[in-house]
Coordinates of C-alpha atoms in Angstrom, one line a residue:
X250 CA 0.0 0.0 0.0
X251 CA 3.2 2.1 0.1
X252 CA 2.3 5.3 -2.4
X253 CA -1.3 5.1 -1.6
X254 CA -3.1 8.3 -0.2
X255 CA -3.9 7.8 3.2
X256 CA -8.1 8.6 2.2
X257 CA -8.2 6.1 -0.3
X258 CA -6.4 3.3 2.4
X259 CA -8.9 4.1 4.6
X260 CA -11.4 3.6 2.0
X261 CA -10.2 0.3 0.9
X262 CA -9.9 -0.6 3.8
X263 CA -13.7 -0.4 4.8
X264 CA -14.5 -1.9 1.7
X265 CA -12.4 -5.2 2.6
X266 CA -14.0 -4.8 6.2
X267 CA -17.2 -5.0 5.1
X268 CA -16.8 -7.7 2.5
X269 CA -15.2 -10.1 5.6
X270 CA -18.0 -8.8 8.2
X271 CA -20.7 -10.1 5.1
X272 CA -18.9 -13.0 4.4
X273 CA -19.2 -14.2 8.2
X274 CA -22.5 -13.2 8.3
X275 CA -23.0 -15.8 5.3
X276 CA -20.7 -18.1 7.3
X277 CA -23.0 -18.1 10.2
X278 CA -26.4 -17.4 8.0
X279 CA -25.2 -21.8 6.6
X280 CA -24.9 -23.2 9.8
X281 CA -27.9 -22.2 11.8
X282 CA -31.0 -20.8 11.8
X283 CA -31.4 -17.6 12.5
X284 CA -33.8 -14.0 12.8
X285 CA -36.9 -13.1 13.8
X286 CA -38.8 -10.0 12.7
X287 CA -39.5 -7.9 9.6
X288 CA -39.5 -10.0 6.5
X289 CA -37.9 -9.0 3.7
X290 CA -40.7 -7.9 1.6
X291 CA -41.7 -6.1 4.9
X292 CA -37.8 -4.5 4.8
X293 CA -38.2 -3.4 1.1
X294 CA -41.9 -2.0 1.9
X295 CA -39.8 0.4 4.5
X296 CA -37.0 0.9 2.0
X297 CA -39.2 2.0 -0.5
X298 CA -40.7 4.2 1.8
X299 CA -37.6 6.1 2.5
X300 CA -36.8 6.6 -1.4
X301 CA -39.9 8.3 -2.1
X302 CA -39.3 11.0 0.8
X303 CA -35.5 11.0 -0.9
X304 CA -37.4 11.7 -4.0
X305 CA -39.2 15.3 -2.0
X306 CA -36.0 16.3 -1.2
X307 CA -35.8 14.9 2.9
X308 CA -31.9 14.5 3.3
X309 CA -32.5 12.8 6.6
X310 CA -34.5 10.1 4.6
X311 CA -30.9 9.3 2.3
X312 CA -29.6 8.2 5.9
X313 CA -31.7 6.4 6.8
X314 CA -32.3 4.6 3.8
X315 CA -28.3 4.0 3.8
X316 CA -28.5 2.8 7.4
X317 CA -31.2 0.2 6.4
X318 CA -29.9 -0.8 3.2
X319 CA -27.0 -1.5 5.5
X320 CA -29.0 -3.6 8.1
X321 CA -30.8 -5.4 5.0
X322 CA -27.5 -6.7 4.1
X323 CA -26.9 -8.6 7.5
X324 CA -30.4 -9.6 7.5
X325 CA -30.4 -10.8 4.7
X326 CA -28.2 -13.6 4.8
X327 CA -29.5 -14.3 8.4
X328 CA -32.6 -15.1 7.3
X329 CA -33.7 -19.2 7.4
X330 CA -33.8 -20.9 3.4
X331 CA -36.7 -20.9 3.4
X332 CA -37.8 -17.9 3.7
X333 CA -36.6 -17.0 0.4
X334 CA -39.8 -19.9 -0.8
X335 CA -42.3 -17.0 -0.6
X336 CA -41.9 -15.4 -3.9
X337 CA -42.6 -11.7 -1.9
X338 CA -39.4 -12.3 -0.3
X339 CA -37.3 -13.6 -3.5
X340 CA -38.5 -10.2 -5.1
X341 CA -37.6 -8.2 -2.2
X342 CA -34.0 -9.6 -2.4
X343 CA -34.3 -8.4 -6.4
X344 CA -35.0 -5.2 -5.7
X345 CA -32.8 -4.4 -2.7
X346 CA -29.6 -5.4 -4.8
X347 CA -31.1 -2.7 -7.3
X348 CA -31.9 -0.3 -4.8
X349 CA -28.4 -0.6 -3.3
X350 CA -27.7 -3.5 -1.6
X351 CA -24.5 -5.3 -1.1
X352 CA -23.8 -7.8 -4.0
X353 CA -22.6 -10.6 -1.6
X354 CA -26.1 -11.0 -0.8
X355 CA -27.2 -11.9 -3.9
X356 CA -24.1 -14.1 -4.4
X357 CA -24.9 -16.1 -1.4
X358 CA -28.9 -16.5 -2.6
X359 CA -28.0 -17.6 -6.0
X360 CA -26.1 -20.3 -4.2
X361 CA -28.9 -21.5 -2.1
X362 CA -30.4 -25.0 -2.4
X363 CA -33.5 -24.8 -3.0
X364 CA -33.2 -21.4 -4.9
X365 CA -35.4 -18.6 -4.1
X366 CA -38.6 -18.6 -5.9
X367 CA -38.1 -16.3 -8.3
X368 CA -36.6 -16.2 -12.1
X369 CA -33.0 -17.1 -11.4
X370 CA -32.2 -14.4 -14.5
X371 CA -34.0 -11.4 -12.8
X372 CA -31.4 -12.8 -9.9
X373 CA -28.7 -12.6 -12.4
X374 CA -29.3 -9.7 -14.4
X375 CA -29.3 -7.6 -11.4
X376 CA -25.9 -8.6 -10.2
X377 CA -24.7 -8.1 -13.9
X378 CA -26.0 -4.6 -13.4
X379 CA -24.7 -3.7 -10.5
X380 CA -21.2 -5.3 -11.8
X381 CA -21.5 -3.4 -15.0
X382 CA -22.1 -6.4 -17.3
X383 CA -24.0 -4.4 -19.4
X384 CA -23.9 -7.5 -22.3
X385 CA -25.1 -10.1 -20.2
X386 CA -27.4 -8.1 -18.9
X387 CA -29.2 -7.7 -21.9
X388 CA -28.6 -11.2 -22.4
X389 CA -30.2 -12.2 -19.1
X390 CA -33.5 -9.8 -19.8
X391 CA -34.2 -10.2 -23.1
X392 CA -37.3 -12.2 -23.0
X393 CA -38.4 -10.7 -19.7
X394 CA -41.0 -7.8 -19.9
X395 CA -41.3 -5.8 -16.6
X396 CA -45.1 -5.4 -17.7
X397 CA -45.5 -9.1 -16.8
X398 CA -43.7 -8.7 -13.1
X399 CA -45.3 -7.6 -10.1
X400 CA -45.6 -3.5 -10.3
X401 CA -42.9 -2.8 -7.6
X402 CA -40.3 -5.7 -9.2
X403 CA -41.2 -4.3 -12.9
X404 CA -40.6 -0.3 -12.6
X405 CA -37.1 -1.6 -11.4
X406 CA -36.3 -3.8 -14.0
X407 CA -37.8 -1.7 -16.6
X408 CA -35.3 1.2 -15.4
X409 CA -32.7 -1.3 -15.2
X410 CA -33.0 -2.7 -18.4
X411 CA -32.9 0.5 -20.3
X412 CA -29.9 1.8 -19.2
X413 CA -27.7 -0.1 -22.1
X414 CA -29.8 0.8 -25.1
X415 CA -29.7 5.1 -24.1
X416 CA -26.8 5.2 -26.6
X417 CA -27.4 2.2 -29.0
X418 CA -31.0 2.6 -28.9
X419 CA -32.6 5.5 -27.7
X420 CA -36.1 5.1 -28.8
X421 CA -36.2 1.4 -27.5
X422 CA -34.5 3.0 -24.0
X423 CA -37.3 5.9 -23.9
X424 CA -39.9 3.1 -24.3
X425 CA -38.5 1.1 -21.1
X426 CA -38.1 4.4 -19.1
X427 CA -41.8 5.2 -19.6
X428 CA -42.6 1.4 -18.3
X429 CA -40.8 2.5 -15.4
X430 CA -42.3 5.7 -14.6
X431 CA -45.8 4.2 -15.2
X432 CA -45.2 1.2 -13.3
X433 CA -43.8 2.9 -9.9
X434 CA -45.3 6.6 -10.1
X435 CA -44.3 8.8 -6.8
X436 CA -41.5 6.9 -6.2
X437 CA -37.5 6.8 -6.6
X438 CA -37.9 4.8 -10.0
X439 CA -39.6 7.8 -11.5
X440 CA -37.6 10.2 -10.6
X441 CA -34.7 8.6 -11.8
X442 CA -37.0 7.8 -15.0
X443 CA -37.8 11.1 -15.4
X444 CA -34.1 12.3 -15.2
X445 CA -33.0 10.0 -17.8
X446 CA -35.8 10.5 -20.2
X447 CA -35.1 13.9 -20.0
X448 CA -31.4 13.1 -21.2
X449 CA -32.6 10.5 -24.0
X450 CA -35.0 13.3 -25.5
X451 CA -31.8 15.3 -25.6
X452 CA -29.6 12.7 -27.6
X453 CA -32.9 12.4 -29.6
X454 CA -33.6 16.1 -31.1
X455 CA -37.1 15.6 -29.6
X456 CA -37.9 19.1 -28.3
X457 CA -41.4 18.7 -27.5
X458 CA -40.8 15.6 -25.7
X459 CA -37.9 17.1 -24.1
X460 CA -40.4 20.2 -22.9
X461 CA -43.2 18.1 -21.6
X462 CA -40.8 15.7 -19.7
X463 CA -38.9 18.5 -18.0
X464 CA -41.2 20.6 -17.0
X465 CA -43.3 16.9 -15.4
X466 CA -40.0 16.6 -13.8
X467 CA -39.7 19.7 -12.3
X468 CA -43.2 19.9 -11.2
X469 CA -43.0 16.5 -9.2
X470 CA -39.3 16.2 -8.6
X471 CA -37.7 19.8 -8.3
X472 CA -36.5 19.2 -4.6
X473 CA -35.0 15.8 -5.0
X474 CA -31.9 15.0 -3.5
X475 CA -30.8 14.1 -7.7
X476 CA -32.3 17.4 -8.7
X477 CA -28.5 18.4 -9.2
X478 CA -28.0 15.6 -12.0
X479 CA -31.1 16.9 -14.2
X480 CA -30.3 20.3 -13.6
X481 CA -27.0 19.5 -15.3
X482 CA -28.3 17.1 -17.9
X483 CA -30.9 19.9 -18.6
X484 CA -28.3 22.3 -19.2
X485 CA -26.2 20.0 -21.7
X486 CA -29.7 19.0 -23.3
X487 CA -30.4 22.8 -24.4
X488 CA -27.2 23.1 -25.9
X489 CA -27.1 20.4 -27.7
X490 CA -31.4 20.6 -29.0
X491 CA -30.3 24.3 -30.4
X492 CA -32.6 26.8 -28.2
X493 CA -30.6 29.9 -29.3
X494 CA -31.0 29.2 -33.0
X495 CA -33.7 31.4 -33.3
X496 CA -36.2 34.0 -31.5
X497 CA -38.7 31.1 -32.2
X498 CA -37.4 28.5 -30.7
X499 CA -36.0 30.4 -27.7
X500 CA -39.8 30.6 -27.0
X501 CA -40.4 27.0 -26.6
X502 CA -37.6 26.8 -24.3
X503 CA -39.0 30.3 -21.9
X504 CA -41.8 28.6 -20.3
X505 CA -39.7 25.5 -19.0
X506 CA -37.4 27.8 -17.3
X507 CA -39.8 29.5 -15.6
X508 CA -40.3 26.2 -14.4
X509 CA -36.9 27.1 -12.3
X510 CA -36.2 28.1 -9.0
X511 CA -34.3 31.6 -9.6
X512 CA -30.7 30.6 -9.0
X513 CA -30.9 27.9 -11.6
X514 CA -32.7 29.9 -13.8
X515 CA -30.2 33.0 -13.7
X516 CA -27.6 30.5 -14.3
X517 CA -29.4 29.1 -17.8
X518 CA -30.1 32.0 -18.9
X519 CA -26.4 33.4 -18.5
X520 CA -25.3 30.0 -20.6
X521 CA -28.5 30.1 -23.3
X522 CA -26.6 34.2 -23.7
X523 CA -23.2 32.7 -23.6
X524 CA -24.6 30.3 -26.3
X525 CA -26.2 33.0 -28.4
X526 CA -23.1 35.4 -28.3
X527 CA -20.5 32.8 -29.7
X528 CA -22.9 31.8 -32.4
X529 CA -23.7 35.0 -33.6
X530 CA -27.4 35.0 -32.8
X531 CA -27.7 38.6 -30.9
X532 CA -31.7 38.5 -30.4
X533 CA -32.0 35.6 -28.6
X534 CA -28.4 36.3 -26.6
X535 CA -30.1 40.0 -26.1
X536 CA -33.7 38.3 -24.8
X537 CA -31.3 35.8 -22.3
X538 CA -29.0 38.6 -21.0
X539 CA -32.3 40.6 -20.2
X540 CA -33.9 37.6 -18.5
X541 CA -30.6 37.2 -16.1
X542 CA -30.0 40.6 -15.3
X543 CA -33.4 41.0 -13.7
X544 CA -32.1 37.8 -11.4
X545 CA -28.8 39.2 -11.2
X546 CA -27.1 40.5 -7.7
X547 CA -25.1 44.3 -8.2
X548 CA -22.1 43.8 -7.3
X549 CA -21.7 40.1 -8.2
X550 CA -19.8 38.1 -10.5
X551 CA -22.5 37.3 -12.2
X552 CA -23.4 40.7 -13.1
X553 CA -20.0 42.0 -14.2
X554 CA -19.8 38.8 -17.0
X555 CA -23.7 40.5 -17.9
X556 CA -22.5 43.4 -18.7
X557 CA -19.9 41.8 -20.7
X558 CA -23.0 40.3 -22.7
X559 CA -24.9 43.2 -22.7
X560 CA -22.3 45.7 -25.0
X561 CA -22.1 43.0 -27.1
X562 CA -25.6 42.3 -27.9
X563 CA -25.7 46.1 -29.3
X564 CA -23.3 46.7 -31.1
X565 CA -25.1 49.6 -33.3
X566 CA -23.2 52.5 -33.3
X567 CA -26.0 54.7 -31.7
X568 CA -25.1 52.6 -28.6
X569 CA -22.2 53.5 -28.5
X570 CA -21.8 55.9 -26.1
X571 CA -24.0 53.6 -23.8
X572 CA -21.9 51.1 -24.5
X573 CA -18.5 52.7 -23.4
X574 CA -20.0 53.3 -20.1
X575 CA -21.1 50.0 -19.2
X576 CA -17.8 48.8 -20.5
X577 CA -15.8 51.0 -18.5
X578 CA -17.9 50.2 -15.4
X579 CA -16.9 46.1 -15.2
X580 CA -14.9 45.1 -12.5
X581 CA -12.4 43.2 -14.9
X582 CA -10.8 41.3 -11.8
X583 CA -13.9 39.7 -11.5
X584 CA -13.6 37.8 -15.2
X585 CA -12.5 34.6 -16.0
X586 CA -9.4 34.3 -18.7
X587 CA -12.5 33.1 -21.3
X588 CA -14.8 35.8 -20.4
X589 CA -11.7 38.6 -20.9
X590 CA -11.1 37.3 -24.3
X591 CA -14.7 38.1 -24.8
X592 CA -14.3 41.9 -23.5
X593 CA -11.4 41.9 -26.0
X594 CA -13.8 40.8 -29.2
X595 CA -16.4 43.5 -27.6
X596 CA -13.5 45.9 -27.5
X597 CA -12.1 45.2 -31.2
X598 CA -15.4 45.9 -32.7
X599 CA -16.1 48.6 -30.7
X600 CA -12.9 50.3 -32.0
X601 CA -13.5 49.5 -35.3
X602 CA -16.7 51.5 -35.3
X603 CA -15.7 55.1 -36.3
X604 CA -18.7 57.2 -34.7
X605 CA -15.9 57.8 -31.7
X606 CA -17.1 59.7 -28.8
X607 CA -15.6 62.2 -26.8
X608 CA -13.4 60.1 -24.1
X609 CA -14.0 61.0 -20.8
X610 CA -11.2 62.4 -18.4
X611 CA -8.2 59.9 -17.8
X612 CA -8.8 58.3 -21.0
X613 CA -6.6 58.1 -23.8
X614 CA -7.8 56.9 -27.3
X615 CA -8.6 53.7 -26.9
X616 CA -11.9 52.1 -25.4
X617 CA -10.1 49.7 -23.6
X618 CA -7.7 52.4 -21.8
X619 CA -10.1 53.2 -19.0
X620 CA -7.6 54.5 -15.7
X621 CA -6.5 56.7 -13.3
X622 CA -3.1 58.2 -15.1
X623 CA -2.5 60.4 -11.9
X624 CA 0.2 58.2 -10.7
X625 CA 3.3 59.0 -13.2
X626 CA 5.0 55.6 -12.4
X627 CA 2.1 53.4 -13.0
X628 CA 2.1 52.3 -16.6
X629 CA 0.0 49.9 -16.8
X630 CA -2.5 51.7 -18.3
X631 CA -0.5 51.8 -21.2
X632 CA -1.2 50.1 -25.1
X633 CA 1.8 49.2 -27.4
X634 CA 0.5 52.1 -29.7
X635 CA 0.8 54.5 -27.3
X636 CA 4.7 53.5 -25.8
X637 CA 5.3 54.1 -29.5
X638 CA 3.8 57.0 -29.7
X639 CA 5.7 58.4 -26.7
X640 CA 9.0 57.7 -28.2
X641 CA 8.1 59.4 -31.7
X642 CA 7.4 62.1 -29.8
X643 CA 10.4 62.1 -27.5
X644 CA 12.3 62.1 -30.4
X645 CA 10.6 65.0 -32.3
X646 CA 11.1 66.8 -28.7
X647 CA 14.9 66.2 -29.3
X648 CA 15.3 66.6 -32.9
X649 CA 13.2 70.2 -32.2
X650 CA 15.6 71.4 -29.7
X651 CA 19.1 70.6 -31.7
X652 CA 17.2 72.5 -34.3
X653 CA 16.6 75.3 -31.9
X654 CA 20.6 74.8 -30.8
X655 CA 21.6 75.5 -34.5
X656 CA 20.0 78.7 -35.4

């Protein structure tokens, strides 16, 4: 273990800890009979419980459900043989490996004698999922269709079985993902459902389906704990399904925004404007850079990169002077190195208009030259054009008075 961080040796360590503790658990679970108490249908009832408060937004619920995930695992393999002869309890042990559950679990039921009463490939294809076997998990599920299984046992599978055909099959992985939503509504399935059909629709170019299923999402599931990963898969999804293409299409995407709470909306707005900028489409980035400024802090980051978006969505040389303001009031220490290279294209263009104001004082020339020049050794409001044009005229001052020396 010599060159290993000291984090991740604690964390394999755990990790080998828990596998022994399991594996003695299964050690002991062989040789006598033992637990009384919740079955494990009962258990999963509970579990499922949990994941639909997880699925509100109640972070004391994700600890819990970790703590009895946690005490299903002992259980588990404490539980008589033949318990696992009641086909509620086979299930239950299905869906608690897919809910999270330790895979040693399922290792030591599929090696049971009589085996659970349940199809030994559901049994299978959920370790292969959980192990990343993505191939022989569509081998293993093929001719299994959640629609026949139990509701609770089929929105799982249904979920599960889509996951492999979102980039090989879209269409067929969108079909699944409704099974799942439709088979375990309220609930943890849906949600994730919902997240990933939001993502599919994406990879698809479907932007009414993509519309409809966010703004279901955001309606049922906007403070789930995994609200983060559709807010993110959201944001690739509207780059990607071309938003800022047009003023018309912007207008489908408005009302699913609003959808938003006002942090994450500020936020999309500021990368629909971003968007619009860099492909040259000035309405919509005009329209989005109004939108965010109204949700915009003074005196923020946020704001400063705004304004920054702002001069360049008016770049008409009546706006000009309007312009210079508002480019000479950013806080440039508050800019990334990609959003100065920005202020540098809004300068060029800016400079290359030839309507040129009247500079205010302490400005020389240039728009970009915006300082105070009372200090006489501070030169770092200086251009290369003007350090030239100082020494041109430093020699005409010289050149002058020999001139004056010789008459």
């Amino acid at each position: 273990m010599m060159g290993i961080k000291p984090q991740l040796k604690t964390g394999i360590f755990r990790i080998v800890l828990a596998g022994l503790l399991l594996a003695g658990s299964i050690a002991v679970a062989r040789s006598q009979d033992v637990g009384s108490g919740p079955l494990p249908y009962e258990l999963v009832r509970s579990l499922q419980s949990l994941q639909e408060q997880v699925a509100q937004g109640n972070s004391h619920a994700m600890i819990a459900q970790r703590s009895l995930l946690t005490k299903m695992d002992v259980t588990f393999v404490e539980m008589r043989p033949d318990v696992w002869q009641d086909p509620r309890n086979a299930r239950a042990a299905v869906i608690h490996l897919l809910s999270g559950g330790h895979p040693e679990v399922m290792r030591y039921l599929l090696s049971l004698d009589p085996a659970p009463v349940v199809d030994r490939k559901l049994m299978e294809a959920s370790l292969a999922y959980i192990e990343g076997r993505e191939e022989d998990l569509l081998d293993l599920l093929e001719d299994i269709d959640p629609l026949d299984l139990p509701s609770g046992l089929g929105g799982h599978v249904a979920l599960v079985k889509a996951a492999p055909y979102i980039r090989s099959d879209p269409a067929r992985a969108m079909e699944l993902l409704q099974v799942a939503s439709l088979l375990m509504p309220g609930t943890l399935v849906e949600e994730a459902a919902l997240r990933r059909e939001v993502f599919v629709a994406g990879i698809m170019g479907d932007v009414d389906h993509f519309r409809v299923l966010s703004t279901r999402y955001l309606r049922r599931f906007s403070n789930s704990i995994y609200a983060g990963d559709f807010r993110r898969r959201f944001a690739l999804a509207i780059d990607t399904l071309g938003f800022v293409k047009s003023e018309d299409k912007f207008a489908l995407i408005v009302p699913v925004l609003h959808e938003f709470d006002a942090d994450s909306r500020r936020g999309l707005y500021m990368r629909l404007a971003r968007s619009a900028l860099l492909a040259g489409h000035l309405n919509v980035a005009r329209k989005s850079t109004e939108e965010a400024l109204i949700l915009a802090v003074e005196g923020t980051r946020e704001r400063e990169i705004l304004k920054v978006y702002s001069a360049a969505t008016r770049l008409e040389p009546e706006m000009i002077s309007e312009n210079r303001d508002l480019l000479w009031s950013i806080d440039k220490s508050a800019l990334s190195y990609e959003d100065l290279a920005l202020l540098d294209g809004v300068y060029t263009v800016l400079n290359s208009v030839r309507h040129f104001p009247e500079p205010p004082e302490n400005v020389i020339g240039e728009f970009n030259v915006a300082s105070n020049i009372a200090d006489p050794e501070d030169r770092s409001w200086f251009t290369p054009d003007m350090d030239v044009a100082e020494r041109l005229l430093l020699r005409t001052e010289k050149s002058l008075a020999v001139m004056g020396e010789e008459k």
